[in-house]
């Protein structure tokens, strides 16, 4: 039997709390951001994909080429290696959990999918979860009790359970099939990609193949399309980032743009309003973004650049709206 949509009654009960939480998190530090560097150089040939941040101005970027993680300061532009590279390892999405000081990373070692947890100070891998049947683990979000991961060529969420305070349990991953209104993939093209949590307990995903934003119940996998009013809509997408009511969708409206929408929750569920598309002169095919110290920071993945293993790469600071 196909799973049923979550009850409207539950959504209605969560509306006030969810909208209040969004608005409470939406603050601006424009003056602080104006003193930050416009661009931060990354090591040549790193082929970056994922970025995350915290605490403070600390950032972390992962490598597609050798699975290293570099860290540095968004204030000074300093960069150093946190996790050394390894033959056959590729890292895509990253997410820093301030509760534990762990940087969660997803990707693969050879053809095998992995979810790693890395100490944000020492670079020690404290947890390594092998994901059976994974094809293209892409992005992730860490919630109170679990890590949720998208697999862009398999229509399911990978779930890694967490213990008290967000500590890894060492337990096997479980899976939640994506259903409801979710547009099924073809197993070849990139489908589910960016993922973030929403107040009230649901998740927001984008879909690189058909565009759009999707409200997903993390227990049942039932998806509902989030209507976007105004602007060109969401036509594609890579990474997602959320702060308060603002959601940023990397490449949601163009190859060198980040789409900005405003979220709200009503009796009929989540909806979004188009705000703008932000960019910068240095932006060159971004992949993911993180919000920190009052600014949005996007990785220049430069997909399609000649000689990617020797090319230059950077992080670009963008306006927030």
XYZ file of C-alpha atoms in Angstrom:
321
model
C 0.000 0.000 0.000
C 1.253 3.469 -0.811
C 1.915 5.622 2.267
C -0.617 8.344 2.966
C 0.152 12.033 3.217
C 0.748 13.334 6.762
C -2.462 14.564 8.327
C -3.360 18.191 7.837
C -4.244 18.336 11.518
C -0.646 17.701 12.501
C 0.576 20.371 10.083
C -1.915 22.857 11.471
C -0.762 22.207 15.026
C 2.852 22.813 14.020
C 2.218 25.980 12.015
C 2.659 28.577 14.755
C 5.762 26.975 16.237
C 7.401 26.417 12.859
C 6.825 29.912 11.539
C 7.980 31.434 14.815
C 11.181 29.401 14.732
C 11.914 30.531 11.193
C 11.469 34.191 12.008
C 13.494 33.952 15.203
C 16.500 32.616 13.288
C 16.472 35.285 10.574
C 18.990 37.914 11.706
C 21.397 40.098 9.725
C 24.996 41.113 10.404
C 25.660 43.183 7.299
C 28.259 45.463 8.889
C 30.309 42.487 10.040
C 30.100 40.822 6.617
C 31.479 43.904 4.828
C 34.865 43.391 6.523
C 35.258 39.796 5.331
C 37.264 38.621 2.298
C 35.384 38.390 -1.004
C 37.247 35.231 -2.046
C 39.181 32.522 -0.216
C 41.648 30.476 -2.252
C 41.580 26.697 -1.898
C 44.436 24.312 -2.778
C 44.950 23.811 -6.509
C 43.419 20.594 -7.807
C 41.271 19.949 -4.736
C 38.067 19.703 -6.791
C 35.828 20.931 -3.951
C 32.154 20.030 -3.595
C 30.780 20.285 -0.061
C 31.161 23.113 2.449
C 30.025 23.550 6.044
C 30.889 25.946 8.852
C 31.153 26.354 12.615
C 32.043 27.232 15.194
C 32.291 30.951 14.452
C 34.148 31.697 11.230
C 35.607 28.200 10.776
C 34.833 26.458 7.473
C 35.336 22.952 6.117
C 35.511 21.914 2.443
C 35.658 18.378 1.057
C 37.473 17.052 -2.010
C 36.073 15.006 -4.869
C 39.571 14.118 -6.070
C 41.090 12.453 -3.002
C 38.579 12.748 -0.153
C 40.557 15.193 1.946
C 38.880 17.819 4.128
C 40.453 21.241 4.494
C 39.530 23.783 7.134
C 40.235 27.443 7.674
C 38.944 30.850 8.680
C 36.370 32.880 6.778
C 37.809 35.994 8.419
C 41.460 35.565 7.496
C 41.309 33.193 4.522
C 43.738 30.727 6.111
C 43.487 27.095 4.945
C 44.989 23.868 6.300
C 44.353 20.143 5.883
C 42.131 18.561 8.537
C 41.664 15.075 7.061
C 44.400 13.924 4.653
C 43.382 12.460 1.291
C 43.170 8.748 0.586
C 43.382 6.790 -2.658
C 39.930 6.087 -4.085
C 38.046 8.280 -1.601
C 35.682 11.018 -2.764
C 33.761 13.349 -0.451
C 30.668 15.310 -1.433
C 28.314 16.710 1.222
C 29.547 17.999 4.606
C 27.666 19.071 7.743
C 29.146 20.348 11.021
C 27.334 19.397 14.238
C 28.131 21.915 17.005
C 26.880 19.531 19.706
C 29.677 17.057 19.139
C 32.301 18.968 17.176
C 31.966 16.417 14.389
C 32.095 17.113 10.670
C 29.833 14.564 8.974
C 30.851 13.703 5.415
C 29.277 11.554 2.704
C 30.798 10.036 -0.393
C 32.466 6.864 -1.485
C 35.608 4.796 -1.203
C 35.958 3.113 -4.548
C 32.429 2.006 -5.415
C 31.263 1.685 -1.789
C 29.183 4.439 -0.185
C 30.229 5.763 3.232
C 29.085 8.221 5.871
C 32.015 9.441 7.992
C 32.163 11.508 11.185
C 35.408 13.472 11.588
C 36.619 15.322 14.696
C 36.675 19.025 13.788
C 39.943 19.669 15.675
C 42.091 16.584 15.134
C 40.760 15.189 11.865
C 40.292 11.759 13.464
C 37.598 9.611 11.851
C 35.454 8.627 14.839
C 32.708 6.836 12.877
C 32.566 5.158 9.469
C 29.221 3.764 8.310
C 29.173 1.665 5.148
C 25.961 2.146 3.148
C 24.799 -1.001 1.299
C 23.413 -0.351 -2.171
C 24.515 3.290 -2.246
C 25.172 4.711 -5.701
C 25.757 8.471 -5.385
C 25.524 9.714 -1.798
C 25.344 13.470 -2.250
C 24.192 15.729 0.573
C 23.191 15.410 4.212
C 21.658 17.093 7.227
C 22.203 16.271 10.890
C 19.106 16.444 13.089
C 18.635 15.775 16.799
C 18.528 11.988 16.447
C 19.769 11.084 12.961
C 21.823 11.931 9.899
C 19.727 12.025 6.705
C 21.499 11.560 3.376
C 20.316 11.903 -0.215
C 21.374 9.380 -2.852
C 20.992 11.142 -6.167
C 20.506 7.950 -8.160
C 18.384 5.999 -5.678
C 15.000 7.355 -4.538
C 15.516 6.889 -0.830
C 16.849 8.635 2.239
C 19.737 6.974 4.043
C 19.339 7.335 7.814
C 22.250 6.977 10.258
C 20.890 6.927 13.848
C 22.469 9.087 16.543
C 22.606 8.692 20.292
C 22.274 11.179 23.116
C 23.735 14.569 22.253
C 24.262 13.568 18.632
C 26.986 11.011 19.278
C 27.444 8.221 16.703
C 26.002 4.889 17.794
C 27.906 2.719 15.342
C 24.582 1.236 14.240
C 23.779 0.199 10.689
C 21.994 2.668 8.437
C 18.326 2.298 7.593
C 16.447 3.528 4.527
C 13.267 5.474 3.851
C 11.911 5.261 0.263
C 10.840 8.587 -1.238
C 7.185 8.552 -2.276
C 4.044 10.623 -2.426
C 4.494 13.389 -5.009
C 8.237 12.769 -5.305
C 9.294 12.569 -8.995
C 10.907 9.166 -9.398
C 14.382 9.168 -10.907
C 15.677 7.186 -13.843
C 18.717 5.797 -12.015
C 21.078 7.768 -14.248
C 20.494 11.502 -13.928
C 20.953 13.415 -10.665
C 17.596 13.476 -8.855
C 17.477 14.149 -5.089
C 20.319 16.468 -4.145
C 20.266 19.159 -1.428
C 18.637 18.509 1.950
C 17.944 20.561 5.080
C 15.614 20.267 8.053
C 12.513 22.338 8.724
C 10.962 23.386 12.029
C 8.278 20.907 12.961
C 10.287 17.844 12.019
C 10.081 17.554 8.232
C 12.861 17.888 5.650
C 13.228 20.048 2.551
C 14.824 18.514 -0.560
C 15.450 19.852 -4.023
C 15.506 17.887 -7.275
C 18.266 18.583 -9.786
C 16.508 16.815 -12.643
C 13.048 18.413 -12.584
C 13.556 21.392 -10.271
C 11.345 22.377 -7.378
C 11.398 22.086 -3.604
C 9.876 19.206 -1.676
C 8.628 18.814 1.895
C 9.456 15.245 2.962
C 8.255 13.368 6.022
C 11.444 11.734 7.394
C 9.525 8.778 8.826
C 7.412 7.789 5.817
C 9.337 9.411 2.944
C 6.100 10.899 1.627
C 6.904 14.077 -0.317
C 4.778 17.116 -1.053
C 5.834 19.779 -3.530
C 6.397 23.186 -1.918
C 4.786 25.855 -4.129
C 7.075 28.786 -4.972
C 5.354 32.070 -5.798
C 7.020 34.828 -7.808
C 10.238 34.852 -9.794
C 11.264 32.110 -12.229
C 10.679 29.374 -9.673
C 13.254 26.692 -8.886
C 14.407 25.108 -12.128
C 17.342 23.040 -10.873
C 19.531 22.883 -7.796
C 22.541 21.486 -6.015
C 23.167 22.218 -2.330
C 20.637 23.789 0.035
C 21.275 26.052 3.022
C 18.737 27.451 5.474
C 18.865 30.116 8.150
C 15.572 31.011 9.737
C 12.983 31.634 7.042
C 15.573 32.043 4.280
C 16.426 29.080 2.066
C 19.274 29.256 -0.449
C 19.242 26.863 -3.414
C 22.618 26.676 -5.167
C 22.192 26.790 -8.966
C 18.436 26.852 -8.473
C 17.968 29.482 -11.179
C 21.180 29.537 -13.221
C 24.675 28.015 -13.489
C 26.374 30.801 -11.492
C 23.500 31.857 -9.261
C 22.055 30.957 -5.886
C 18.270 31.240 -5.673
C 16.879 32.827 -2.503
C 13.362 32.047 -1.240
C 11.428 32.873 1.901
C 9.691 29.973 3.648
C 6.401 30.063 5.533
C 4.175 27.372 7.009
C 0.400 27.584 6.796
C -2.552 25.317 7.401
C -1.955 23.703 4.017
C 1.752 23.083 4.605
C 4.978 24.772 3.594
C 5.172 27.360 0.832
C 7.932 29.605 -0.502
C 8.150 33.091 -1.963
C 10.844 34.020 -4.468
C 13.195 36.741 -3.181
C 16.110 36.985 -5.622
C 19.042 35.241 -7.269
C 22.457 36.198 -5.871
C 25.839 35.871 -7.522
C 29.359 37.342 -7.486
C 31.978 38.084 -10.176
C 34.143 35.231 -8.887
C 31.382 32.620 -8.855
C 32.166 29.750 -11.243
C 29.674 26.861 -11.152
C 29.023 26.649 -7.409
C 28.019 23.379 -5.770
C 27.124 24.043 -2.122
C 26.948 26.967 0.292
C 27.069 27.713 3.997
C 25.856 30.662 6.053
C 28.379 32.026 8.558
C 29.457 35.364 10.077
C 26.629 37.198 8.342
C 27.356 36.043 4.783
C 26.658 33.221 2.380
C 29.771 31.345 1.219
C 29.653 29.222 -1.938
C 32.194 26.696 -3.172
C 33.372 27.261 -6.728
C 33.299 23.655 -7.900
C 34.055 24.740 -11.501
C 32.486 21.622 -13.006
C 33.654 21.273 -16.612
C 36.870 23.265 -16.207
C 39.826 21.964 -18.277
C 42.413 20.014 -16.247
C 40.405 19.885 -12.985
C 43.209 18.113 -11.111
C 45.469 21.168 -11.469
C 42.883 23.972 -11.701
C 42.491 26.793 -9.186
C 39.495 26.758 -6.819
C 37.995 29.121 -4.271
C 35.151 30.017 -1.945
C 33.119 33.087 -2.912
C 31.308 35.364 -0.450
C 27.806 36.254 -1.651
C 25.118 38.688 -0.545
C 22.440 36.961 1.496
C 19.455 38.290 -0.475
